[in-house]
C-alpha cells in the first residue's frame, strides 16, 4: 500500500514535468469516458421512458378485439365485425381462472362542450374495473361505480388533457359537460399517464359508464345491443399471460361456435409483448451508443500508449540508471504501468464529471430524460483503469527489458 | 609482487576474473574486445585501470559491474559466480554490492540531490524515513550538507559528481566502480574527488576501481592495471600512493592557479 502510494507520487511527478502533454493525453480518455457516460445515460433514459410507458398501459394487459387475421394473411378489419359482447366479458371473468379482471369497452370520437369551450376527444365506455386493469388513479374526485353502470348514470371521468382544455386550472369535479346534447356530471379527473408506447396521449380521453355510452353517446349496435369494441383483460400474474390467452381463446371459440379448423372471429393481443419489442430496440440503441462511445475510449488508450512510448524513449538514460542501481524488471515495469494507469484514471475521473454534466445538459436542453446509474459510472471508471493497464503494458515492458548499458549510453 | 601475493592469501577476494572474453557482433562479424583477461582484486584495494582509448576498459568495467555478461570466462564477485545469475539477480547484486560513478554523473534531472541519493534504496525494503536518514548521511560524507534540496541544474560539476558518489555510497557497497569519474572535471576538483575516494577506501574499507586517462589520478591508487587491445598489459602495485587530502592542502585554491593547472 505504502509502495503504491509512493509509486503514484513518483508517477504524478513524472506527469507534471510534461504538464501540457499529460493533459492532452488525458483528454482522449476524458472524452472517451464522458462520451460513454453521456451516451449510456441517454440510452438508459430512453429505455426507462419506454418501461414507464409500458407500466402506464397497465400490467399483464391483454386486449381482445373483434375480427381476425385470417390464415391466408388477409386481415378482416378488427372491429368491423361486431363479434364481442358484454356477455363474453362476463363469461371470461367467470370461467377463466388465469384472468383477474375483464373490462368491456366501447369507444368513439366525441365533441365535449363546457360553457364556451369545446374539445374533440375519444369517449370510452367502460366499467369501474378499468381503474385496476389500467393501474389508473384519480387526480380529483371519484371514479363512477357499478351502480352508475347499472343505472346508466350520466356521469363522466375526464383525462387530464381534456380537463385542462375545458376547465383550465379550475377543478372540474361536480361541473356539467355536454356530450352529444346530453349533460354529464364530471365525477373526477384521472391522474395523468402521459404518452403510450405507441405515442398517443393517454390523457386525451373521457370515460363514461359503458351502459350510458352505448345508449346516449355512441349509439348501440343495431344487430347486437350487447356488442363491444374491445375487451381489456388482466391476467393474474405476468407468468399467467399465455395461460389466460389460451383459456380465453378456447372459451370464445366455444361461445362463438367456431368449428375446429375455422379462423377465430376475434384477435387476442398481448400488449406487454408488443411493447417489449420496443423496449428491446431501445436497449439495443443504448448498447450501440455505448459501443460507439467506447471506441473513443480505445482511441484515448492508444493516445496513452503513444505518449508512454515517447516517454520511455525520452527517459532511456533514466531507465538505464535505475537498472544500474538495482531496479528489477518488475520495478521499471510497475513504474511505467502506474504512470499510464494514473493518466487514464485521472482522465477517467474528469471524464465522469464531464459525462454527468453532459447528460444533465442533454436532459435539460433536449428535453430527453437521461439516467446515469452508479453502475455505469463504476464501469466507466474501471474501464478507464483497464485501458491504462492494457495500453500501458507494451511501453512498460519495453522500458523494463532495456539493456542497462545501451540505456545508459543513449543520447 | 611478493607483497601482492601475500595480500591474496590473507584477505578474501572481492573480484576474481579468469580468461574473460567479450565479443560484440557487428552484423555477421564478431569484434573481439576483451581477449582473455585474468586478475584478482582483494578486499580494500584501490585499483586504477588505464589504457588507450578503445582498449576495452569500459567493457571490462561493465562486466565487473554486472551490467554486462562475458562471452566466456569466469567472474566471481565476493565469492558468487556471477555468470550464472539472471537479469533480476544481477540487479540485486548491483543494488547490494556495487556503487557506480559515471563520467557524466547521470543524476535524475528535476530531482533533488537527496532524492537522487535515495534512488538505490528505492529498490530495497528500506522505510522512507531510514532512506532519508541514510541519504543525508551519505551527502554529509561527501561534504554536501546543506545542498540536499538542490537540483542537479543548481549544482556545479564537482558537486554533481559528489552527489553521484553519495548515491554510490548509500547502499554500503563492497566495491565502487568509477569509469573516468574525473573526466569532466578540472584538476583541483579531480583531486577533491580522489580525496573522497581515498577516505572511503581507507576509513570504510570499500574496494575502489577507477578507470582513468589521467596519470595524476592513477597516482592516488595502490595498484595500476594497464589494458591494451583487450589484454592485460601490466599489473603493478604502487608502493607509495599519493595522498589526495595532503595534495589538496598544498595546492592553492586561487582562481589563477586553477586556470593555469587546467
Ligand atoms: N555495443 C558495442 N557494439 C560493438 N562494439 C562495441 C560496443 N561497445 C564497445 N564496442 C567496441 O569495443 C571497443 C572497446 O570499447 P570501450 O568502450 O570498452 O573502450 P574504452 O577503453 O572504454 O575507451 P575510452 O577510453 O575511449 O572510453 C571499442 O572498439 C568499441 O568500438
Ligand atoms: Mg570508456
XYZ file of C-alpha atoms and ligand atoms in Angstrom:
705
model
C 0.000 0.000 0.000
C 2.759 2.379 1.025
C 4.652 1.210 -2.015
C 1.662 2.035 -4.221
C 1.235 5.494 -2.741
C 4.867 6.326 -3.378
C 4.684 4.885 -6.913
C 1.685 7.079 -7.625
C 3.539 10.057 -6.223
C 6.517 9.363 -8.467
C 4.177 8.929 -11.434
C 2.410 12.193 -10.685
C 5.717 13.984 -10.571
C 6.791 12.499 -13.889
C 3.474 13.554 -15.395
C 3.829 17.076 -14.000
C 7.121 17.517 -15.800
C 5.224 17.476 -19.100
C 2.029 19.101 -17.931
C 0.591 20.058 -21.304
C 1.429 16.721 -22.837
C -0.099 14.785 -19.954
C -3.240 16.910 -20.115
C -3.625 16.368 -23.846
C -3.105 12.648 -23.433
C -5.689 12.570 -20.697
C -8.087 14.459 -22.933
C -8.509 11.346 -25.047
C -9.613 9.345 -22.031
C -11.678 12.225 -20.680
C -13.651 12.470 -23.918
C -13.981 8.703 -24.131
C -15.298 8.260 -20.611
C -17.535 11.318 -20.861
C -18.970 10.032 -24.130
C -19.621 6.586 -22.675
C -21.345 8.014 -19.612
C -23.446 10.509 -21.558
C -24.423 8.005 -24.245
C -25.248 5.235 -21.827
C -27.221 7.819 -19.849
C -29.205 8.775 -22.934
C -29.835 5.132 -23.789
C -30.841 4.211 -20.256
C -33.099 7.248 -20.153
C -34.845 6.152 -23.330
C -35.238 2.619 -22.035
C -36.594 3.850 -18.719
C -39.063 6.074 -20.507
C -40.389 3.180 -22.566
C -40.578 0.992 -19.476
C -42.530 3.683 -17.724
C -44.894 3.948 -20.703
C -45.385 0.209 -20.680
C -46.173 0.432 -16.974
C -48.700 3.141 -17.756
C -50.856 0.995 -20.003
C -51.404 -1.403 -17.107
C -49.797 -4.616 -16.004
C -50.418 -8.055 -17.531
C -52.779 -6.469 -20.027
C -54.328 -8.463 -22.872
C -56.552 -6.849 -25.498
C -59.297 -8.800 -27.245
C -60.633 -7.184 -30.421
C -63.388 -8.305 -32.739
C -62.430 -9.562 -36.206
C -59.412 -11.651 -37.063
C -56.302 -12.112 -39.071
C -57.269 -14.929 -41.469
C -54.960 -17.829 -42.035
C -54.067 -16.585 -45.527
C -52.867 -13.335 -44.056
C -55.739 -11.096 -45.156
C -56.819 -9.106 -42.196
C -60.511 -8.613 -41.740
C -60.559 -5.197 -40.132
C -60.867 -5.897 -36.459
C -63.864 -4.051 -35.114
C -65.578 -4.282 -38.486
C -67.398 -7.293 -37.185
C -69.402 -6.976 -34.034
C -68.342 -10.315 -32.598
C -67.537 -9.471 -28.955
C -70.195 -8.854 -26.359
C -70.542 -7.890 -22.734
C -71.645 -11.466 -22.115
C -68.286 -12.666 -23.451
C -66.674 -10.414 -20.857
C -68.788 -11.872 -18.065
C -68.089 -15.413 -19.231
C -64.322 -14.835 -19.341
C -64.278 -13.334 -15.890
C -66.399 -16.200 -14.540
C -64.682 -19.147 -16.220
C -61.031 -18.340 -16.947
C -59.012 -18.940 -13.780
C -55.905 -17.109 -15.050
C -57.879 -13.925 -15.610
C -58.065 -11.397 -12.810
C -60.465 -8.899 -14.359
C -62.227 -8.080 -17.620
C -63.435 -4.684 -18.786
C -65.643 -4.457 -21.868
C -65.190 -1.181 -23.705
C -66.834 0.782 -26.486
C -65.193 3.840 -27.943
C -65.804 6.631 -30.392
C -64.940 10.207 -31.188
C -66.994 12.909 -29.471
C -67.136 16.654 -29.057
C -67.231 17.703 -25.410
C -68.621 21.130 -24.521
C -68.249 23.111 -21.309
C -69.616 26.618 -21.412
C -67.963 28.288 -24.385
C -65.122 25.734 -24.529
C -65.256 22.599 -26.557
C -62.807 19.830 -27.204
C -62.763 16.882 -29.621
C -61.656 13.690 -27.904
C -62.262 9.979 -27.581
C -65.055 8.755 -25.349
C -64.705 5.311 -23.914
C -67.478 3.399 -22.210
C -66.049 1.105 -19.518
C -66.764 -0.474 -16.149
C -65.101 0.510 -12.821
C -62.584 -2.362 -13.110
C -60.905 -0.095 -15.668
C -59.108 1.508 -12.726
C -57.403 -1.685 -11.607
C -56.697 -3.010 -15.094
C -55.055 0.201 -16.264
C -53.350 0.888 -12.929
C -55.092 4.255 -13.003
C -55.651 6.612 -10.107
C -57.687 9.743 -9.618
C -56.272 13.222 -9.558
C -59.510 14.645 -8.146
C -62.988 13.216 -7.496
C -64.055 9.593 -7.682
C -64.394 7.052 -10.459
C -68.010 6.027 -11.264
C -69.353 2.850 -9.614
C -71.009 -0.398 -10.678
C -74.303 1.171 -9.611
C -73.717 4.036 -12.032
C -73.139 1.469 -14.802
C -76.297 -0.448 -13.852
C -78.317 2.762 -13.768
C -76.709 4.206 -16.904
C -75.903 7.320 -14.866
C -74.913 10.455 -16.769
C -71.533 10.789 -15.126
C -68.098 11.191 -16.722
C -64.432 10.916 -15.738
C -62.049 13.211 -17.644
C -58.488 12.642 -18.738
C -56.023 15.361 -17.735
C -55.732 16.776 -21.246
C -59.492 17.099 -21.610
C -59.827 18.683 -18.165
C -57.055 21.183 -18.977
C -58.617 22.183 -22.266
C -62.107 22.613 -20.930
C -61.524 23.853 -17.418
C -58.010 25.243 -17.365
C -56.796 25.177 -13.790
C -60.153 25.092 -12.048
C -61.482 21.828 -10.585
C -63.983 20.127 -12.961
C -65.443 17.748 -10.338
C -69.196 18.352 -9.996
C -69.368 20.531 -13.158
C -71.568 19.595 -16.081
C -70.244 18.991 -19.581
C -72.340 18.387 -22.686
C -71.672 15.441 -24.973
C -73.980 14.989 -27.969
C -76.516 17.270 -26.288
C -76.541 15.094 -23.172
C -75.424 16.727 -19.906
C -72.902 14.702 -17.879
C -71.768 15.467 -14.350
C -67.980 15.247 -14.031
C -67.176 12.686 -11.326
C -63.427 13.319 -11.336
C -60.180 13.634 -13.265
C -57.730 10.784 -13.890
C -54.143 11.174 -12.821
C -52.080 11.828 -15.958
C -50.319 8.876 -17.622
C -48.547 10.673 -20.457
C -47.724 9.084 -23.768
C -48.454 5.471 -24.551
C -45.609 3.397 -26.029
C -47.153 3.982 -29.457
C -47.049 7.722 -28.913
C -50.681 8.500 -28.107
C -51.726 10.929 -25.417
C -53.351 8.643 -22.876
C -54.867 11.605 -21.071
C -56.864 12.815 -24.055
C -59.891 10.723 -23.138
C -63.248 10.859 -21.429
C -64.588 7.795 -19.610
C -68.313 7.023 -19.306
C -70.227 4.091 -17.842
C -70.459 1.600 -20.699
C -74.251 1.480 -20.491
C -74.626 5.260 -20.766
C -72.053 5.439 -23.560
C -73.969 2.954 -25.652
C -77.400 4.380 -25.033
C -76.767 8.119 -25.154
C -73.484 8.824 -26.873
C -72.029 6.255 -29.223
C -75.239 4.526 -30.213
C -75.851 0.819 -29.709
C -75.021 -1.610 -32.473
C -78.208 -2.344 -34.401
C -77.510 -6.073 -34.800
C -76.424 -6.744 -31.233
C -77.094 -4.287 -28.467
C -74.545 -6.006 -26.260
C -71.581 -5.840 -28.677
C -68.452 -4.021 -27.545
C -65.423 -2.686 -29.436
C -62.839 -4.372 -27.225
C -62.213 -6.341 -24.064
C -59.387 -5.375 -21.757
C -58.269 -8.411 -19.817
C -55.826 -8.582 -16.950
C -54.038 -11.864 -16.249
C -53.436 -12.762 -12.601
C -49.634 -12.721 -12.986
C -47.171 -11.964 -15.779
C -46.449 -15.704 -15.994
C -50.147 -16.484 -16.453
C -50.478 -14.331 -19.604
C -50.107 -17.227 -22.045
C -52.379 -19.429 -19.977
C -55.002 -16.686 -19.871
C -54.810 -16.203 -23.637
C -55.297 -19.943 -24.179
C -58.248 -20.153 -21.837
C -59.912 -17.118 -23.377
C -59.362 -18.268 -26.928
C -60.890 -21.666 -26.138
C -63.833 -20.143 -24.354
C -64.545 -17.536 -27.026
C -64.305 -20.118 -29.848
C -66.775 -22.271 -27.975
C -69.137 -19.366 -27.288
C -68.932 -18.153 -30.883
C -69.452 -21.710 -32.168
C -66.324 -21.744 -34.290
C -65.604 -25.201 -35.674
C -62.103 -26.666 -35.426
C -60.085 -25.535 -38.448
C -62.027 -22.287 -38.808
C -60.369 -18.959 -38.045
C -61.119 -17.060 -34.846
C -63.546 -14.151 -35.255
C -61.586 -12.183 -32.699
C -57.955 -11.163 -32.149
C -56.066 -11.519 -28.891
C -53.055 -9.284 -28.340
C -50.576 -9.484 -25.537
C -49.743 -5.783 -25.205
C -46.809 -6.322 -22.914
C -45.180 -8.445 -25.603
C -45.822 -5.873 -28.312
C -44.214 -3.111 -26.327
C -41.434 -5.299 -25.002
C -40.124 -5.293 -28.560
C -39.870 -1.522 -28.367
C -38.059 -1.806 -25.089
C -35.618 -4.219 -26.642
C -34.949 -1.862 -29.502
C -34.273 0.951 -27.058
C -31.845 -1.276 -25.202
C -30.131 -2.191 -28.452
C -29.835 1.502 -29.210
C -28.235 2.223 -25.849
C -25.788 -0.629 -26.287
C -24.944 0.713 -29.717
C -24.398 4.220 -28.369
C -22.232 2.842 -25.601
C -20.229 0.799 -28.086
C -19.601 3.785 -30.326
C -18.519 5.828 -27.321
C -16.227 3.001 -26.204
C -14.388 3.333 -29.482
C -13.351 6.827 -28.454
C -12.146 5.416 -25.149
C -9.989 2.959 -27.040
C -8.654 5.768 -29.214
C -7.803 7.568 -25.971
C -5.978 4.447 -24.833
C -3.916 4.427 -27.999
C -3.019 8.042 -27.221
C -1.719 6.917 -23.836
C 0.308 4.156 -25.431
C 1.776 6.613 -27.895
C 2.814 9.080 -25.204
C 4.159 6.361 -22.948
C 6.338 5.101 -25.806
C 7.663 8.619 -26.344
C 8.242 8.945 -22.633
C 10.135 5.654 -22.446
C 12.393 6.789 -25.282
C 12.994 10.188 -23.704
C 13.810 8.659 -20.367
C 16.032 5.887 -21.639
C 19.019 7.166 -19.644
C 16.922 7.426 -16.506
C 15.803 3.838 -17.001
C 19.432 2.793 -17.566
C 20.453 4.482 -14.331
C 17.625 2.886 -12.376
C 18.592 -0.513 -13.751
C 22.234 0.136 -12.845
C 21.429 0.972 -9.232
C 19.369 -2.162 -8.827
C 15.877 -1.759 -10.269
C 14.469 -5.137 -11.245
C 12.370 -5.751 -14.340
C 9.177 -5.527 -12.330
C 10.239 -2.255 -10.685
C 10.588 -0.478 -14.029
C 7.520 -2.222 -15.356
C 5.353 -1.093 -12.451
C 6.770 2.430 -12.576
C 5.580 2.928 -16.145
C 2.366 0.977 -15.673
C 1.447 3.094 -12.661
C 2.171 6.162 -14.746
C -0.106 5.001 -17.562
C -2.849 3.998 -15.153
C -2.534 7.288 -13.285
C -3.038 9.105 -16.581
C -6.045 7.028 -17.525
C -7.648 7.030 -14.081
C -7.267 10.783 -13.687
C -8.727 11.153 -17.160
C -11.475 8.761 -16.174
C -12.394 10.797 -13.101
C -12.532 14.046 -15.040
C -14.449 12.226 -17.774
C -17.032 11.011 -15.281
C -17.642 14.535 -14.054
C -17.848 15.801 -17.626
C -20.108 12.942 -18.691
C -22.507 13.559 -15.806
C -22.592 17.251 -16.661
C -23.173 16.449 -20.328
C -26.061 14.112 -19.575
C -27.643 16.729 -17.324
C -27.297 19.291 -20.110
C -28.777 16.878 -22.648
C -31.671 16.207 -20.302
C -32.173 19.916 -19.836
C -31.859 21.207 -23.392
C -33.050 18.254 -25.440
C -35.909 17.531 -23.010
C -34.735 13.977 -23.131
C -34.633 12.090 -19.902
C -31.170 10.680 -19.179
C -30.293 8.255 -16.441
C -26.748 7.619 -15.272
C -26.633 4.658 -12.934
C -23.841 4.330 -10.349
C -23.043 1.032 -12.043
C -22.378 2.807 -15.341
C -20.078 5.251 -13.549
C -18.242 2.436 -11.769
C -17.871 0.520 -15.022
C -16.586 3.562 -16.887
C -14.023 4.130 -14.139
C -12.954 0.500 -14.155
C -12.791 0.508 -17.919
C -10.551 3.569 -17.967
C -8.191 1.897 -15.496
C -8.165 -1.200 -17.692
C -7.391 0.940 -20.733
C -4.384 2.320 -18.840
C -3.144 -1.146 -17.934
C -3.780 -2.540 -21.393
C -2.199 0.263 -23.376
C 0.481 0.959 -20.791
C 1.649 -2.621 -20.781
C 3.607 -2.612 -24.017
C 5.575 0.596 -23.325
C 6.234 -0.505 -19.724
C 7.510 -3.848 -20.911
C 9.675 -2.163 -23.475
C 11.193 0.001 -20.741
C 11.675 -2.878 -18.333
C 13.610 -5.019 -20.795
C 16.014 -2.314 -21.968
C 19.656 -3.287 -21.826
C 21.173 -1.266 -18.968
C 24.370 -0.413 -20.867
C 22.591 0.658 -24.057
C 20.153 2.645 -21.966
C 22.927 4.400 -20.002
C 24.729 5.300 -23.224
C 21.603 6.505 -25.010
C 21.895 10.073 -26.269
C 54.711 -8.711 -6.432
C 55.509 -10.859 -3.385
C 53.743 -8.234 -1.385
C 50.621 -8.544 -3.536
C 50.767 -12.332 -3.294
C 50.806 -12.120 0.485
C 47.646 -9.964 0.435
C 45.891 -12.511 -1.759
C 46.388 -15.227 0.781
C 45.255 -13.281 3.810
C 42.399 -11.102 2.563
C 39.303 -12.525 0.853
C 38.973 -11.743 -2.843
C 36.312 -9.311 -3.930
C 36.916 -9.768 -7.632
C 38.239 -12.860 -9.326
C 38.177 -12.892 -13.145
C 39.663 -15.633 -15.276
C 40.073 -15.661 -19.086
C 37.434 -13.007 -19.545
C 36.374 -12.705 -23.200
C 33.828 -10.291 -24.615
C 32.902 -10.317 -28.285
C 30.447 -7.953 -29.938
C 28.701 -8.923 -33.108
C 28.865 -6.178 -35.710
C 26.422 -7.615 -38.223
C 27.856 -11.031 -39.008
C 31.424 -10.175 -37.957
C 32.458 -10.762 -34.340
C 34.567 -7.963 -32.825
C 36.878 -9.233 -30.107
C 37.013 -6.507 -27.471
C 38.275 -8.419 -24.432
C 40.602 -11.215 -25.442
C 41.130 -13.162 -22.242
C 41.757 -11.098 -19.120
C 42.543 -12.587 -15.699
C 43.186 -10.790 -12.439
C 42.121 -10.733 -8.817
C 41.324 -7.863 -6.517
C 41.310 -8.293 -2.746
C 39.009 -6.528 -0.335
C 40.126 -2.987 0.469
C 42.311 -2.447 -2.566
C 42.352 0.808 -4.536
C 42.930 -0.062 -8.197
C 43.329 2.184 -11.230
C 42.753 0.904 -14.711
C 44.459 2.737 -17.572
C 44.842 2.104 -21.258
C 44.428 3.679 -24.653
C 41.021 4.675 -25.930
C 39.124 1.687 -27.314
C 41.248 -0.812 -25.415
C 38.158 -2.209 -23.642
C 38.295 -0.511 -20.231
C 34.620 0.411 -20.188
C 33.665 -3.005 -21.496
C 35.624 -4.566 -18.624
C 34.050 -2.228 -16.078
C 30.548 -3.091 -17.342
C 31.247 -6.753 -16.753
C 32.775 -6.091 -13.319
C 29.687 -4.003 -12.508
C 27.347 -6.839 -13.508
C 25.773 -4.651 -16.161
C 27.038 -6.977 -18.874
C 27.992 -10.621 -19.105
C 31.227 -12.000 -20.557
C 31.067 -14.061 -23.747
C 33.231 -16.589 -21.963
C 35.419 -16.786 -18.868
C 34.633 -16.785 -15.190
C 33.784 -13.911 -12.912
C 33.294 -14.344 -9.190
C 32.203 -11.279 -7.227
C 32.580 -11.580 -3.468
C 32.613 -15.350 -3.828
C 29.487 -15.533 -6.007
C 29.801 -16.838 -9.556
C 28.062 -14.016 -11.347
C 27.998 -15.628 -14.796
C 25.211 -17.933 -13.654
C 22.812 -15.243 -12.439
C 19.766 -13.981 -14.318
C 18.781 -10.408 -15.067
C 16.969 -9.704 -11.805
C 19.562 -11.469 -9.672
C 22.245 -9.296 -11.280
C 20.117 -6.253 -10.445
C 20.075 -7.390 -6.808
C 23.868 -7.775 -6.815
C 24.314 -4.299 -8.296
C 21.933 -2.957 -5.694
C 23.615 -4.559 -2.664
C 27.304 -4.813 -3.511
C 28.203 -2.244 -6.139
C 28.219 1.518 -6.367
C 28.653 3.227 -9.738
C 30.204 6.601 -10.511
C 29.960 7.716 -14.129
C 31.846 10.296 -16.144
C 28.587 12.130 -16.960
C 27.260 11.921 -13.353
C 23.906 10.511 -14.564
C 21.751 12.262 -11.997
C 17.983 12.471 -12.429
C 17.138 15.974 -13.546
C 14.401 17.942 -11.742
C 15.058 15.738 -8.729
C 16.671 16.997 -5.551
C 20.143 15.851 -4.502
C 18.830 13.884 -1.559
C 16.250 12.115 -3.709
C 18.934 11.250 -6.232
C 20.983 9.726 -3.449
C 17.968 7.781 -2.192
C 17.436 6.130 -5.558
C 19.250 2.799 -4.900
C 17.345 2.459 -1.612
C 14.071 2.711 -3.520
C 14.759 -0.789 -4.756
C 15.221 -2.220 -1.272
C 12.714 -2.587 1.538
C 14.115 0.387 3.402
C 11.374 2.514 5.007
C 11.097 6.103 3.802
C 12.448 7.669 6.977
C 15.528 5.453 7.049
C 16.100 6.125 3.323
C 16.146 9.813 4.007
C 18.494 9.439 7.001
C 20.978 7.331 5.091
C 20.901 9.653 2.084
C 21.585 12.635 4.362
C 24.483 10.795 5.946
C 25.956 9.968 2.533
C 25.634 13.607 1.420
C 27.380 14.670 4.624
C 30.173 12.178 3.892
C 30.866 13.815 0.508
C 30.736 17.305 2.010
C 27.382 18.370 0.590
C 25.476 19.017 3.816
C 23.107 21.918 3.176
C 22.690 21.151 -0.523
C 20.134 18.362 -0.043
C 17.309 20.158 -1.793
C 19.351 21.472 -4.718
C 18.543 20.050 -8.114
C 21.391 18.937 -10.396
C 20.986 22.045 -12.559
C 21.663 24.145 -9.444
C 24.967 22.380 -8.653
C 28.460 22.651 -10.121
C 30.034 19.706 -11.941
C 32.144 18.759 -8.934
C 29.106 18.969 -6.652
C 27.078 16.854 -9.044
C 29.777 14.221 -9.064
C 29.785 14.263 -5.275
C 26.025 13.664 -5.286
C 26.708 10.730 -7.600
C 29.337 9.413 -5.165
C 26.888 9.765 -2.289
C 24.418 7.758 -4.360
C 27.066 5.070 -4.900
C 27.760 5.018 -1.159
C 24.283 4.944 0.213
C 23.856 1.173 -0.022
C 27.099 0.375 1.829
C 28.578 -1.331 -1.246
C 31.513 -3.723 -1.233
C 33.041 -2.004 -4.229
C 32.727 1.285 -6.033
C 33.324 1.271 -9.783
C 34.147 4.618 -11.327
C 34.590 4.939 -15.099
C 36.515 8.180 -15.721
C 34.907 9.924 -12.724
C 37.105 12.995 -13.199
C 36.885 13.065 -16.991
C 34.545 16.036 -16.941
C 36.208 17.911 -14.060
C 39.252 20.164 -13.694
C 42.361 19.055 -11.834
C 41.621 20.554 -8.435
C 38.077 19.194 -8.383
C 39.508 15.851 -9.524
C 41.787 15.934 -6.543
C 38.798 16.553 -4.260
C 37.007 13.577 -5.758
C 40.066 11.394 -5.281
C 40.357 12.581 -1.688
C 36.822 11.385 -1.070
C 37.614 8.045 -2.748
C 40.731 7.603 -0.657
C 38.861 8.332 2.528
C 36.091 5.843 1.639
C 38.759 3.294 0.813
C 40.776 3.802 3.960
C 38.077 4.527 6.527
C 35.239 2.348 5.283
C 37.305 -0.351 3.582
C 35.391 -0.012 0.307
C 37.225 -1.551 -2.628
C 37.733 1.119 -5.287
C 38.231 0.549 -9.004
C 38.781 3.690 -11.068
C 39.239 3.872 -14.829
C 41.185 6.969 -15.852
C 43.308 8.519 -18.561
C 44.994 10.830 -16.101
C 48.268 9.526 -14.564
C 47.835 12.030 -11.710
C 44.520 10.447 -10.815
C 46.061 6.990 -11.065
C 48.873 8.016 -8.744
C 46.430 8.056 -5.805
C 45.743 4.336 -6.134
C 47.681 1.435 -4.637
C 47.693 -0.640 -7.783
C 47.647 0.089 -11.508
C 46.268 -2.266 -14.135
C 47.076 -1.420 -17.743
C 44.832 -2.726 -20.502
C 45.908 -2.678 -24.132
C 43.981 -4.037 -27.072
C 41.737 -6.167 -24.916
C 44.504 -7.794 -22.931
C 46.154 -7.215 -19.569
C 49.315 -5.296 -20.408
C 50.650 -4.656 -16.926
C 49.529 -5.089 -13.308
C 51.776 -3.379 -10.780
C 51.426 -2.231 -7.188
C 52.113 1.392 -6.323
C 54.145 1.172 -3.162
C 53.695 4.851 -2.331
C 50.316 6.156 -3.418
C 49.965 9.933 -3.076
C 47.607 11.356 -0.511
C 44.907 13.468 -2.170
C 43.925 15.319 1.001
C 47.539 16.321 1.566
C 47.920 17.446 -2.053
C 44.754 19.479 -1.808
C 46.094 21.353 1.206
C 49.314 22.093 -0.698
C 47.550 23.304 -3.837
C 46.446 26.927 -3.713
C 42.771 27.340 -4.415
C 43.010 30.741 -6.105
C 41.342 31.042 -9.491
C 44.546 31.889 -11.391
C 46.320 28.796 -10.203
C 43.324 26.765 -11.255
C 43.273 28.157 -14.794
C 46.990 27.545 -15.048
C 46.531 23.965 -13.944
C 43.710 23.447 -16.464
N 27.895 -2.304 -28.130
C 29.017 -2.420 -28.857
N 28.958 -2.977 -30.092
C 30.068 -3.095 -30.826
N 31.252 -2.697 -30.439
C 31.392 -2.141 -29.234
C 30.258 -1.962 -28.377
N 30.675 -1.374 -27.229
C 32.010 -1.180 -27.369
N 32.429 -1.640 -28.558
C 33.781 -1.620 -29.046
O 34.634 -2.133 -28.067
C 35.846 -1.430 -28.045
C 36.184 -1.034 -26.611
O 35.249 -0.085 -26.184
P 35.330 0.518 -24.729
O 34.203 1.470 -24.568
O 35.437 -0.582 -23.760
O 36.717 1.304 -24.786
P 37.407 2.190 -23.661
O 38.665 1.529 -23.323
O 36.475 2.429 -22.552
O 37.698 3.526 -24.435
P 37.661 5.026 -23.882
O 38.902 5.237 -23.122
O 37.613 5.856 -25.114
O 36.448 5.141 -23.058
C 35.699 -0.258 -28.992
O 36.410 -0.548 -30.159
C 34.248 -0.196 -29.269
O 34.047 0.175 -30.605
Mg 35.448 4.074 -21.752
